[in-house]
Short mmCIF file of C-alpha atoms in Angstrom, two decimals:
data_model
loop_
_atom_site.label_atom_id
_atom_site.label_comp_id
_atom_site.label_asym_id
_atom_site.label_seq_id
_atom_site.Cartn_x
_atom_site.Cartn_y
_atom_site.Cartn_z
CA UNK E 946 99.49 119.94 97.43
CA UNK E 947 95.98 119.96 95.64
CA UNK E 948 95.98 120.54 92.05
CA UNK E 949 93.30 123.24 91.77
CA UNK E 950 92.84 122.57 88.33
CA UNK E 951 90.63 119.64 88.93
CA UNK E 952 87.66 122.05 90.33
CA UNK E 953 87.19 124.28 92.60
CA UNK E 954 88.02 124.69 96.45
CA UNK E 955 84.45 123.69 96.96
CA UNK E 956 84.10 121.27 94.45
CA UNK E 957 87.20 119.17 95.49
CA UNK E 958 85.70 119.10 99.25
CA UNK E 959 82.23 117.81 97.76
CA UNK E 960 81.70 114.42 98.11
CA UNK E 961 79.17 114.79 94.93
CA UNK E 962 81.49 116.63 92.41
CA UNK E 963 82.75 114.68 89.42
CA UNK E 964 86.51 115.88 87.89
CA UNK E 965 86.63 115.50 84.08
CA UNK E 966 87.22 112.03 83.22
CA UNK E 967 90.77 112.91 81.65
CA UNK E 968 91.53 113.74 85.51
CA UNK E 969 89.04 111.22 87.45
CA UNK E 970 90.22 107.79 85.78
CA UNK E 971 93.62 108.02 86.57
CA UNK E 972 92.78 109.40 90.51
CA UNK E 973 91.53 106.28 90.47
CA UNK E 974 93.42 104.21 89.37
CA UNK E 975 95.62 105.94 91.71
CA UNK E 976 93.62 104.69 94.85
CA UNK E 977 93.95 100.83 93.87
CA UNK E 978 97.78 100.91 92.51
CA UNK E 979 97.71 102.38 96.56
CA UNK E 980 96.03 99.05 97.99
CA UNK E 981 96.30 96.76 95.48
CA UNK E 982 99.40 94.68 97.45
CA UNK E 983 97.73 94.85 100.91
CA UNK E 984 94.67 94.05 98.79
CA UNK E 985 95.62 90.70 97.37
CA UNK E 986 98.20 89.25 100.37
CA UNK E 987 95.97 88.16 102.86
CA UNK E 988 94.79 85.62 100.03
CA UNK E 989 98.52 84.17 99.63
CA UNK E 990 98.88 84.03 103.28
CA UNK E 991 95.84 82.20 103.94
CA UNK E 992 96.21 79.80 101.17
CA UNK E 993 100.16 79.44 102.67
CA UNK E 994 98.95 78.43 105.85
CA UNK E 995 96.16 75.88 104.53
CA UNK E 996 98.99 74.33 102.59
CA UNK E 997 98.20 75.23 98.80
CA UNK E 998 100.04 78.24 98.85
CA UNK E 999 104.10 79.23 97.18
CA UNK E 1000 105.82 76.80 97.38
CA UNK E 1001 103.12 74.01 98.13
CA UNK E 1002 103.20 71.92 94.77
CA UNK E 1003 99.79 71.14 95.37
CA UNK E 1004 97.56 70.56 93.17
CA UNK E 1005 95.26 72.83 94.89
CA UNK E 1006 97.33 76.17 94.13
CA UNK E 1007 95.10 77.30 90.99
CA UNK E 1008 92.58 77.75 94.07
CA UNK E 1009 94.72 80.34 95.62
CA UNK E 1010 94.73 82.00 92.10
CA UNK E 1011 90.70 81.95 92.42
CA UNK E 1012 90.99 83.74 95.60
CA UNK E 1013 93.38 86.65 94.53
CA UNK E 1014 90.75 86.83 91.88
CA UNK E 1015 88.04 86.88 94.18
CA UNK E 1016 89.83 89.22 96.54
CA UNK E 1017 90.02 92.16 93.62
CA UNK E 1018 86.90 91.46 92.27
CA UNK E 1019 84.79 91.93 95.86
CA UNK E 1020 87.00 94.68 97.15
CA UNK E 1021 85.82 96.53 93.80
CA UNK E 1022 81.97 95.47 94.67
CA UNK E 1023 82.14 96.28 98.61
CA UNK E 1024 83.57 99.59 97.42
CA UNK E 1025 81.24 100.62 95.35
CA UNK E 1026 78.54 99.99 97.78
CA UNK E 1027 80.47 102.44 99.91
CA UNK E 1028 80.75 104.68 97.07
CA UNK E 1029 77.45 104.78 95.59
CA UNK E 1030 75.09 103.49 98.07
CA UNK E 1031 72.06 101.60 98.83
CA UNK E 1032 69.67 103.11 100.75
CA UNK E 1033 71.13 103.42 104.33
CA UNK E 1034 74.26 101.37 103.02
CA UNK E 1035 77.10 102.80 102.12
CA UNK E 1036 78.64 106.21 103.50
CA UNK E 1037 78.62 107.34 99.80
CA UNK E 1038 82.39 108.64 100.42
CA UNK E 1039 85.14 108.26 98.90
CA UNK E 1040 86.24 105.02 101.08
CA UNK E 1041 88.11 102.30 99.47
CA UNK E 1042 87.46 98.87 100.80
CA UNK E 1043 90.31 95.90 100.76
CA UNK E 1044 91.02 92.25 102.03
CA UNK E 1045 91.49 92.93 106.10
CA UNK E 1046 94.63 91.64 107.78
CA UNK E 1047 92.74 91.73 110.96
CA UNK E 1048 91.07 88.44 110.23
CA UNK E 1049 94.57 86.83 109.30
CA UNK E 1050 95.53 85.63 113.30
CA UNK E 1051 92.19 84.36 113.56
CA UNK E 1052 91.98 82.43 109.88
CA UNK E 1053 95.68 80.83 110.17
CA UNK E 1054 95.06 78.44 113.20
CA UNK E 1055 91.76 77.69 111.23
CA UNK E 1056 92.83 76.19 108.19
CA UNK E 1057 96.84 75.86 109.09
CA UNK E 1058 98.28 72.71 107.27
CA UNK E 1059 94.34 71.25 106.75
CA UNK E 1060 94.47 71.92 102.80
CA UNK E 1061 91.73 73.52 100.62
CA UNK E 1062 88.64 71.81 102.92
CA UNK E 1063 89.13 73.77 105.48
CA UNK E 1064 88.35 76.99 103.43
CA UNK E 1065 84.35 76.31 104.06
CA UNK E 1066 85.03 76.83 107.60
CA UNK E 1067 85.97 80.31 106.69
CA UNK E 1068 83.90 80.76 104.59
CA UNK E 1069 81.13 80.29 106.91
CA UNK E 1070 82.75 82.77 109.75
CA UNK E 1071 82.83 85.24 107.29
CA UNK E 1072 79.48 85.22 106.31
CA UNK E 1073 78.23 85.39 109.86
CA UNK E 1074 80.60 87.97 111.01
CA UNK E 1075 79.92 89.91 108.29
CA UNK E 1076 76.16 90.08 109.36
CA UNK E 1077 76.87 90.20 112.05
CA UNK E 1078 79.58 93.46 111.65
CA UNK E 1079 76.46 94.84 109.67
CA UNK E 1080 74.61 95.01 112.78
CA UNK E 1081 76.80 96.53 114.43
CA UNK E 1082 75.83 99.99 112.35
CA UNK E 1083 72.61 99.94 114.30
CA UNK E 1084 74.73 100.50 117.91
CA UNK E 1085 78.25 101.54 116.50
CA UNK E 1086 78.01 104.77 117.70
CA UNK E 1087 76.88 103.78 121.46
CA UNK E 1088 79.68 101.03 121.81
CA UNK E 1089 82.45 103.04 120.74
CA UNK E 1090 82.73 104.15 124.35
CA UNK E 1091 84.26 100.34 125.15
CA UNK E 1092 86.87 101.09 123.11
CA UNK E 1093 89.11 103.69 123.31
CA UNK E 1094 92.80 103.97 122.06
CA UNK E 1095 93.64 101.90 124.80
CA UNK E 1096 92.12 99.05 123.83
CA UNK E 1097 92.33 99.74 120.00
CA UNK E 1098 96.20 100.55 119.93
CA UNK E 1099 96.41 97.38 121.30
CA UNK E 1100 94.61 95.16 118.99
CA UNK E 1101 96.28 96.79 115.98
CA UNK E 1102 99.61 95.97 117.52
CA UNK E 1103 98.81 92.83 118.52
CA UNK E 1104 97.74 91.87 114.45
CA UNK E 1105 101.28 93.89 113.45
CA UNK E 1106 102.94 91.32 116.03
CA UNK E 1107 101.13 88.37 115.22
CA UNK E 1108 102.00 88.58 111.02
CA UNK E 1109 105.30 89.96 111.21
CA UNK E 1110 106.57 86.31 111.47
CA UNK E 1111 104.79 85.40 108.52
CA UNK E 1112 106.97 88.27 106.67
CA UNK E 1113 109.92 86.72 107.78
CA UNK E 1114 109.34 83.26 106.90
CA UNK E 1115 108.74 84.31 103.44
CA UNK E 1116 111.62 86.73 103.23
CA UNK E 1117 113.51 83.41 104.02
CA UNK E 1118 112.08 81.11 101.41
CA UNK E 1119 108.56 80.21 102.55
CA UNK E 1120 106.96 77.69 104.84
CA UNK E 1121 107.57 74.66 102.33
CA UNK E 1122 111.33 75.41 102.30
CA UNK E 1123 111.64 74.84 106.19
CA UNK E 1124 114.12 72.61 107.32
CA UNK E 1125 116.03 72.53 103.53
CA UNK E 1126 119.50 74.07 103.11
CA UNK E 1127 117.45 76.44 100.77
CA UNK E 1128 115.22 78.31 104.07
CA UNK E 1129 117.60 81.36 104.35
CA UNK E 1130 119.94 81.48 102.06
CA UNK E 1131 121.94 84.79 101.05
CA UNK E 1132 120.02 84.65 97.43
CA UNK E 1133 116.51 84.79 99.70
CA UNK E 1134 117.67 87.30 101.80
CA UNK E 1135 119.35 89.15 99.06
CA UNK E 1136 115.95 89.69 96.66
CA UNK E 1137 114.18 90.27 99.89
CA UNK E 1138 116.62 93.09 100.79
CA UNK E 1139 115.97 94.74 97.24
CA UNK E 1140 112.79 95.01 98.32
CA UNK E 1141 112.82 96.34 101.39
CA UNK E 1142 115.63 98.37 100.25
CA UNK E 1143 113.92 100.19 97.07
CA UNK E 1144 110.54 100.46 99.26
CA UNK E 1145 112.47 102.41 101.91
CA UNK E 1146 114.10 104.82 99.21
CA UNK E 1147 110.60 105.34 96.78
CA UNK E 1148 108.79 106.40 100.56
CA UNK E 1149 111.62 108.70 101.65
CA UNK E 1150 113.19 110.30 98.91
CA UNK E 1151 110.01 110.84 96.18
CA UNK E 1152 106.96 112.37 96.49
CA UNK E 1153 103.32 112.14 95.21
CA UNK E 1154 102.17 108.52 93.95
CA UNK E 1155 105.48 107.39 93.55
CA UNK E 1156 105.82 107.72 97.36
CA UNK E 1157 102.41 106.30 98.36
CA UNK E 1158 102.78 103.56 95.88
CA UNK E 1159 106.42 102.73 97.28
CA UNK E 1160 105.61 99.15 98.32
CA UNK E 1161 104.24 98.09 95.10
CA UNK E 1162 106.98 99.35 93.19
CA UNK E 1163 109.75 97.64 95.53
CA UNK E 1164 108.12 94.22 94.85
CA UNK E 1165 108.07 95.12 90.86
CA UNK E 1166 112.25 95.93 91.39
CA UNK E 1167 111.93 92.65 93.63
CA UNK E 1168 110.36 90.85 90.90
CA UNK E 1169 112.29 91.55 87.95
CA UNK E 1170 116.04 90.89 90.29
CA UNK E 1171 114.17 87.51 90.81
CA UNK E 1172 113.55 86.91 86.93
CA UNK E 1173 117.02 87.95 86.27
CA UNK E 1174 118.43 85.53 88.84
CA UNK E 1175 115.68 82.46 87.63
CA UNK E 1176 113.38 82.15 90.31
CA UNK E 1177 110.19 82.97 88.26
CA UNK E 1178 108.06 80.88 86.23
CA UNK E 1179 105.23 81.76 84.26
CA UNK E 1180 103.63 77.98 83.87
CA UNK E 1181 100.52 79.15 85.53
CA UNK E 1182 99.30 82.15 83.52
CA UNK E 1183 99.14 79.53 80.00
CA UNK E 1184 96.91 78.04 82.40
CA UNK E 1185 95.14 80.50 83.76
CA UNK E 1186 91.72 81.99 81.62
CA UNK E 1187 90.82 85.39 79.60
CA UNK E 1188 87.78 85.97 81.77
CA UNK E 1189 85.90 84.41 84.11
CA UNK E 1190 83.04 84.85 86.84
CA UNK E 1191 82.71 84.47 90.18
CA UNK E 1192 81.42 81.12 91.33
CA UNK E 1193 79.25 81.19 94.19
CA UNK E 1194 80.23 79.27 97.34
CA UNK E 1195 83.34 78.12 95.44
CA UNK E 1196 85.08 76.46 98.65
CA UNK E 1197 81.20 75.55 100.29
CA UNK E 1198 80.05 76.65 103.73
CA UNK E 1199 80.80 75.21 106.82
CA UNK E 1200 79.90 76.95 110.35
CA UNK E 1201 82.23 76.07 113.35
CA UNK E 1202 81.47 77.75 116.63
CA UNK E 1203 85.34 78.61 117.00
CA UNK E 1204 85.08 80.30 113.63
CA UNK E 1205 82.14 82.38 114.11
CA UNK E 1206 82.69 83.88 117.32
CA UNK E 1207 86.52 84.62 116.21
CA UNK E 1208 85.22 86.71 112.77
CA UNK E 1209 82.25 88.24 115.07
CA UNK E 1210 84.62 89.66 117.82
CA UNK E 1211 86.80 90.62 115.48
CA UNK E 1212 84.09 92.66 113.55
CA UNK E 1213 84.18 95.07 116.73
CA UNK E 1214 87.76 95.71 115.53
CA UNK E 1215 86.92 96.47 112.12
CA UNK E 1216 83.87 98.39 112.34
CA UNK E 1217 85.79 100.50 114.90
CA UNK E 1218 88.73 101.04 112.47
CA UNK E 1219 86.00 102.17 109.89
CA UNK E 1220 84.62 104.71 111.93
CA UNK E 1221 88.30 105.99 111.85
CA UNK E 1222 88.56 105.71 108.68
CA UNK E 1223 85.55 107.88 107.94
CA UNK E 1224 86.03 110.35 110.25
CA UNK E 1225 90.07 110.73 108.83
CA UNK E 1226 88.29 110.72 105.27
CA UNK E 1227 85.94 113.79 106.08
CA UNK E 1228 88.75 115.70 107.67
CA UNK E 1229 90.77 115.62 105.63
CA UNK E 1230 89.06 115.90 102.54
CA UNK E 1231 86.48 118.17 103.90
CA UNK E 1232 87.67 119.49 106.85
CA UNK E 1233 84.75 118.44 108.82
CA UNK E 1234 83.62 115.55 111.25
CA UNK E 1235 81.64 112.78 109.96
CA UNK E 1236 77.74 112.18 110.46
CA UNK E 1237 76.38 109.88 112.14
CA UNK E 1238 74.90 108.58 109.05
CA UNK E 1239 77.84 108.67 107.11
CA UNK E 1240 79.43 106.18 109.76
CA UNK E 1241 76.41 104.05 110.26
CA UNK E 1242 76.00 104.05 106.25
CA UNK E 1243 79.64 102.54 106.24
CA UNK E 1244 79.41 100.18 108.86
CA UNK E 1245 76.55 98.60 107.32
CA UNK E 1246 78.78 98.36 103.75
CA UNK E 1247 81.67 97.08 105.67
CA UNK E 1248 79.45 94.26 106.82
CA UNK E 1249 77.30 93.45 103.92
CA UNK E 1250 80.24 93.57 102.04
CA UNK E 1251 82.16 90.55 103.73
CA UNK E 1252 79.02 88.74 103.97
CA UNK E 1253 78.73 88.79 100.06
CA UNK E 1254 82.24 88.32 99.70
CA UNK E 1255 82.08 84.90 101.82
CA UNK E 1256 79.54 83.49 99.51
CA UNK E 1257 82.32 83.78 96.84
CA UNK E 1258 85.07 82.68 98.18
CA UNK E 1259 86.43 85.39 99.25
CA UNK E 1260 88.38 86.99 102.57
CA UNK E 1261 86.65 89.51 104.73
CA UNK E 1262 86.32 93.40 103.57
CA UNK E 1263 87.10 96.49 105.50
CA UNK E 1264 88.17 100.10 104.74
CA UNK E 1265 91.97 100.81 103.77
CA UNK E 1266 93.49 103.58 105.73
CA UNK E 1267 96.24 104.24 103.04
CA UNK E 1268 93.24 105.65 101.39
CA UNK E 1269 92.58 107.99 103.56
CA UNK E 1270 96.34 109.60 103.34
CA UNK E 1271 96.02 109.73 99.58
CA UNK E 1272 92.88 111.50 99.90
CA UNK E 1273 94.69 114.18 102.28
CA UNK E 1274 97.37 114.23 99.77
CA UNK E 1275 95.07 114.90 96.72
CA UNK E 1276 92.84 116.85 97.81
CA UNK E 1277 89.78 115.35 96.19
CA UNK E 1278 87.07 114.41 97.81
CA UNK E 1279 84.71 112.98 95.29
CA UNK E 1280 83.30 109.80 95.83
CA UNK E 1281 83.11 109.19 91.85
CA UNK E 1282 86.51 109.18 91.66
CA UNK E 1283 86.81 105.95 94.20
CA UNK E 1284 83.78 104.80 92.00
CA UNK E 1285 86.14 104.52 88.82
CA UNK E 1286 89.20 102.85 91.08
CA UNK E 1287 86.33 100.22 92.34
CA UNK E 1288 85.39 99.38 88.60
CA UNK E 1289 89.17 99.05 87.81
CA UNK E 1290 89.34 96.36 90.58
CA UNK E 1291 86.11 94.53 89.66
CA UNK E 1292 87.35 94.40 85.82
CA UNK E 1293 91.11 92.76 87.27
CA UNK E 1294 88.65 90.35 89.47
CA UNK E 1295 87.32 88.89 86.12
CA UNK E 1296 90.64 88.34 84.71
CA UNK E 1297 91.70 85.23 86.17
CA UNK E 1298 95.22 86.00 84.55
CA UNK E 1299 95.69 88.84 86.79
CA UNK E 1300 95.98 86.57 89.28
CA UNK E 1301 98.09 84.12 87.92
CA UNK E 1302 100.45 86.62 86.90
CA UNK E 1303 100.41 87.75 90.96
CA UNK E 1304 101.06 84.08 92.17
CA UNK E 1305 104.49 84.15 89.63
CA UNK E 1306 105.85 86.36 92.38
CA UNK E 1307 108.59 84.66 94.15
CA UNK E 1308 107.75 84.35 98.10
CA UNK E 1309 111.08 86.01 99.11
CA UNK E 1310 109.78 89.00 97.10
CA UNK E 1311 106.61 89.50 98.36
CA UNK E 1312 108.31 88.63 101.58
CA UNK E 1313 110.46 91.76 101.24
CA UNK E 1314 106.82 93.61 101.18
CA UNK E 1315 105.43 92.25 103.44
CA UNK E 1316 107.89 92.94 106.15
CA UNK E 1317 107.13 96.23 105.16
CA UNK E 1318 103.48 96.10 105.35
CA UNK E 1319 103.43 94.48 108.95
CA UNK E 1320 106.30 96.46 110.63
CA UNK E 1321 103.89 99.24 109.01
CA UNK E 1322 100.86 97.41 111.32
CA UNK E 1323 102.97 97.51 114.22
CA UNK E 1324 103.80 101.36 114.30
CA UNK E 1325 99.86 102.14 113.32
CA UNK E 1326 99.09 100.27 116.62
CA UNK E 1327 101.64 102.27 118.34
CA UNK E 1328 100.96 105.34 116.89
CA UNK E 1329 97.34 105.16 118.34
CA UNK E 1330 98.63 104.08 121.64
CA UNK E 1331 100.17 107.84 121.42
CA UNK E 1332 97.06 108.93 122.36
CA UNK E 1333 96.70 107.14 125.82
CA UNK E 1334 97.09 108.81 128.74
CA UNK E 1335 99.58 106.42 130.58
CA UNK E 1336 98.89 107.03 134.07
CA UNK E 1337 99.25 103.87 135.97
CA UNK E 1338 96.06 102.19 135.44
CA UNK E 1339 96.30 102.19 132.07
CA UNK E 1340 99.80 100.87 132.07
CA UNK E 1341 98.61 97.76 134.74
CA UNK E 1342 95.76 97.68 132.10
CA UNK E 1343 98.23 97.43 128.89
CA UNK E 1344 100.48 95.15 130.68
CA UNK E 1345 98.08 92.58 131.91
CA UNK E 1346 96.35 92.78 128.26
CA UNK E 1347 99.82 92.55 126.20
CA UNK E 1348 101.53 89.92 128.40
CA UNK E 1349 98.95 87.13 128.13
CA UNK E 1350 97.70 87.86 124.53
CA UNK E 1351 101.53 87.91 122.94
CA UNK E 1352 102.26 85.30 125.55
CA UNK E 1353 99.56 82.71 124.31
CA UNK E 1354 100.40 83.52 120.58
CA UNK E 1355 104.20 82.60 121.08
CA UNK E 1356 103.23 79.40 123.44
CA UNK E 1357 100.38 77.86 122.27
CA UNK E 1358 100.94 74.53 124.18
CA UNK E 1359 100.58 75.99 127.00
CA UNK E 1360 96.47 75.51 126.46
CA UNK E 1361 96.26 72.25 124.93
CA UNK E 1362 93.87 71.09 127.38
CA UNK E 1363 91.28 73.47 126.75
CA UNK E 1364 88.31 72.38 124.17
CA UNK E 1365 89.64 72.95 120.31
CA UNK E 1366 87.19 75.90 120.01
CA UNK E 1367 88.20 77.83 122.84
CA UNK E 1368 91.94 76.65 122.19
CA UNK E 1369 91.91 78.38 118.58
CA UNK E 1370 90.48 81.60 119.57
CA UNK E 1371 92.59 82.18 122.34
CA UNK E 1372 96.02 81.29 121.12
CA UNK E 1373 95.61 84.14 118.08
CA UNK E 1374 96.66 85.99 120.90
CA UNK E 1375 94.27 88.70 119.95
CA UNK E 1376 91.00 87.66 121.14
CA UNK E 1377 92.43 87.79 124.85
CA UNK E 1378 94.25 90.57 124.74
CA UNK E 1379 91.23 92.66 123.30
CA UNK E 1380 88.75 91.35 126.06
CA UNK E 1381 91.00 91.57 129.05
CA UNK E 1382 91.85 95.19 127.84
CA UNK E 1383 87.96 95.95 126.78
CA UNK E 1384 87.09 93.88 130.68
CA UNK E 1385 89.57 95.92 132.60
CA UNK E 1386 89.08 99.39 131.10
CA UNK E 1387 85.29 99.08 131.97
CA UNK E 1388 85.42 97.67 135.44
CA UNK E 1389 88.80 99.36 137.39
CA UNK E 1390 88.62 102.30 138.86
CA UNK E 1391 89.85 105.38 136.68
CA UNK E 1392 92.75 106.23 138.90
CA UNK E 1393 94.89 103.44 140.85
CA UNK E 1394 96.35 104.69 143.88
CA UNK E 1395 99.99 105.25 143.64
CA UNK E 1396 101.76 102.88 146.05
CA UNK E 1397 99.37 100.62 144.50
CA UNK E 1398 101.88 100.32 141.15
CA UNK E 1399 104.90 100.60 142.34
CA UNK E 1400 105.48 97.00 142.78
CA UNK E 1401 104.34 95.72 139.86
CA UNK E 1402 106.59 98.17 138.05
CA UNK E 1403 109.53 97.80 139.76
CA UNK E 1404 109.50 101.47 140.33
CA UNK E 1405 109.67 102.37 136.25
CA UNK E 1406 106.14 103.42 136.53
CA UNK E 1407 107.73 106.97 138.54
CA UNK E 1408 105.95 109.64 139.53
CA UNK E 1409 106.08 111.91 136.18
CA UNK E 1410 106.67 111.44 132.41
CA UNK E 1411 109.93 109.47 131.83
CA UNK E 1412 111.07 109.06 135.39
CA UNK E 1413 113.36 106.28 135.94
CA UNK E 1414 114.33 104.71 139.46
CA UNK E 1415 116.58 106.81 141.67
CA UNK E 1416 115.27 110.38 139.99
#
């Protein structure tokens, strides 16, 4: 319900308006406590994967404490450009921008078990996918014909399916702790399960904040179980500094050819969920549909705002739908108010004990989250898939689509004579299940004949909604 005392029914639909301060900082503050988790995990699962992660006893890990850092710090810049504006960029809405998990299943066969080095090659994806997303404002409203929910339901699935063993492993103890009589064990499991279970009760049984901030307050009742039982140390936040600044192209810049083409297809992906993102923004904040400059304005912020990012040493940027629910929720639509919440980020990005204070978090805690998080992933993708109409051509389409992409991501071997480049982009599983949906939805006819599916289907296809063989 929206508290009326913050302005007017107007004024909380204006994008313009400013609330008093006394109301504004902590609406804020409200919008990063809402993203900070999914904010700051891609880093840890990136840096888990490279080997310098939990876990890792390297002597690289105070690098995956510079990339938390980096990850608050440029989700607080990208948003204000999205905020606040500069020139064309920037939808100057109230959008919050984050660390996307979209990039994850392309970065983790990138950099998996290669150690900090292979960072640059990321690095330099980013930079050109994030021009390269940029771009994409210029034609983002003529391509979005090429992908409809068919093809987007998908993709967001296909990320929910590709992390959720990530969640998992962690939940479990952590790649490191493989193959020990540790991996698994009923302590794991059980500070996992506080987690999940205190995450489950916060969403269902409170309301307001407490609610939308469920998942960071699990991990905190997650965290403190863990303390009690000794499985947190605090060695590296004595280490860690006061304040420091960003330090530009901290891990170098290195362009592969399997690396760029996997950030700039997967730009498609992002800018597209953007465009949701705005139009869910204005509609429910403002109960109107966005412009076309308001969605151009933001594609162009999404992409500039990676591209800066990569420079830094930081993961790619896009807009965070919980946002968008908290905005419904609130009612406000001021853009000033996202303004403060981006400041609040860029001053937690300069505190490089922030982030050593976020790496003290046991694994099997932020396991317990993240199970959360990617199940979460999973039922967006579904959820979108809602909207498909699923006559049989669309079902041939989804099959086809689903069975090779999630069939290449759980058998990887099964291409280990094609080039590396080609190799790494298709066994994220995503890549190929995007294009052969994107491929098929443009070229076959709208409507396949009917005998023409019954094979394939084995006659579950039917003739009407929910028909099973024999009816």
């Amino acid at each position: 319900m929206a508290d009326l005392s913050i302005g007017t029914p107007a004024q909380m639909r204006d994008p313009d308006y400013t609330p008093p301060l006394a109301k504004a900082v902590p609406l804020g503050i409200q919008h990063v406590l809402a993203m900070f988790v999914s904010n700051v995990t891609p880093a840890i699962i990136v840096c888990g994967a490279a080997g310098f992660g939990f876990g890792s006893n390297s002597p690289d890990f105070p690098q995956m404490i510079y990339m938390i850092q980096m990850s608050m710090f440029f989700a607080g810049i990208a948003t204000l450009i999205q905020t606040i504006g500069v020139g064309p960029v920037g939808a100057k809405l109230p959008i919050v921008q984050g660390t996307s998990f979209a990039f994850i299943p392309i970065m983790i066969p990138l950099v998996a078990g290669k150690g900090v080095d292979a960072v640059a090659v990321l690095m330099g994806g980013i930079l050109v996918g994030g021009i390269f997303h940029a771009c994409l404002g210029l034609v983002i409203g003529k391509i979005r014909f090429a992908l409809p929910p068919l093809v987007t339901g998908l993709v967001v699935t296909m990320i929910g399916l590709a992390l959720v063993k990530v969640g998992i492993q962690y939940a479990a103890g952590g790649v490191p702790a493989i193959g020990t009589p540790e991996y698994g064990s009923a302590q794991n499991w059980f500070v996992a399960g506080v987690v999940i279970l205190v995450t489950l009760g916060l969403k269902f049984f409170t309301r307001g904040m407490i609610s939308i901030s469920a998942v960071l307050l699990g991990l905190i009742a997650g965290y403190i179980v863990a303390w009690a039982m000794g499985m947190v140390s605090f060695g590296s936040v004595g280490n860690a500094a006061s304040f420091a600044l960003p330090n530009p192209l901290h891990f170098g810049l290195e362009f592969s050819v399997a690396a760029v083409i996997g950030f700039c297809l997967m730009s498609f992906v992002s800018a597209v969920e953007t465009v949701g993102d705005v139009s869910g923004i204005t509609k429910g904040g403002a109960g109107r549909e966005a412009t076309d400059k308001e969605i151009q304005g933001a594609t162009f912020a999404d992409g500039l705002g990676t591209a800066v990012s990569g420079l830094f040493g930081a993961l790619p940027n896009t807009s965070f739908s919980q946002n968008v629910g908290l905005i419904a929720m609130t009612g406000v639509m001021s853009r000033h108010v996202v303004t403060i919440g981006g400041l609040f980020l860029i001053l937690c990005g300069l505190v490089p004990k922030i982030g050593a204070v976020i790496s003290t978090v046991p694994i099997e805690v932020l396991g317990g989250g993240v199970i959360v998080m990617f199940g979460m992933v999973v039922s967006a993708g579904i959820s979108m898939l809602s909207d498909v109409n699923w006559n049989r051509r669309n079902m041939v389409i989804f099959a086809i689509a689903l069975s090779l992409g999630l069939g290449l991501q759980l058998e990887p071997d099964a291409l280990q004579h094609l080039p590396q480049t080609l190799k790494v982009l298709a066994t994220s599983g995503i890549l190929p299940a995007a294009l052969i949906a994107i491929v098929l939805n443009l070229v076959l006819p709208e409507e396949l004949a009917d005998e023409s599916t019954e094979e394939i289907s084995g006659g579950l296809a039917g003739h009407g909604a929910g028909s099973l063989p024999g009816e």
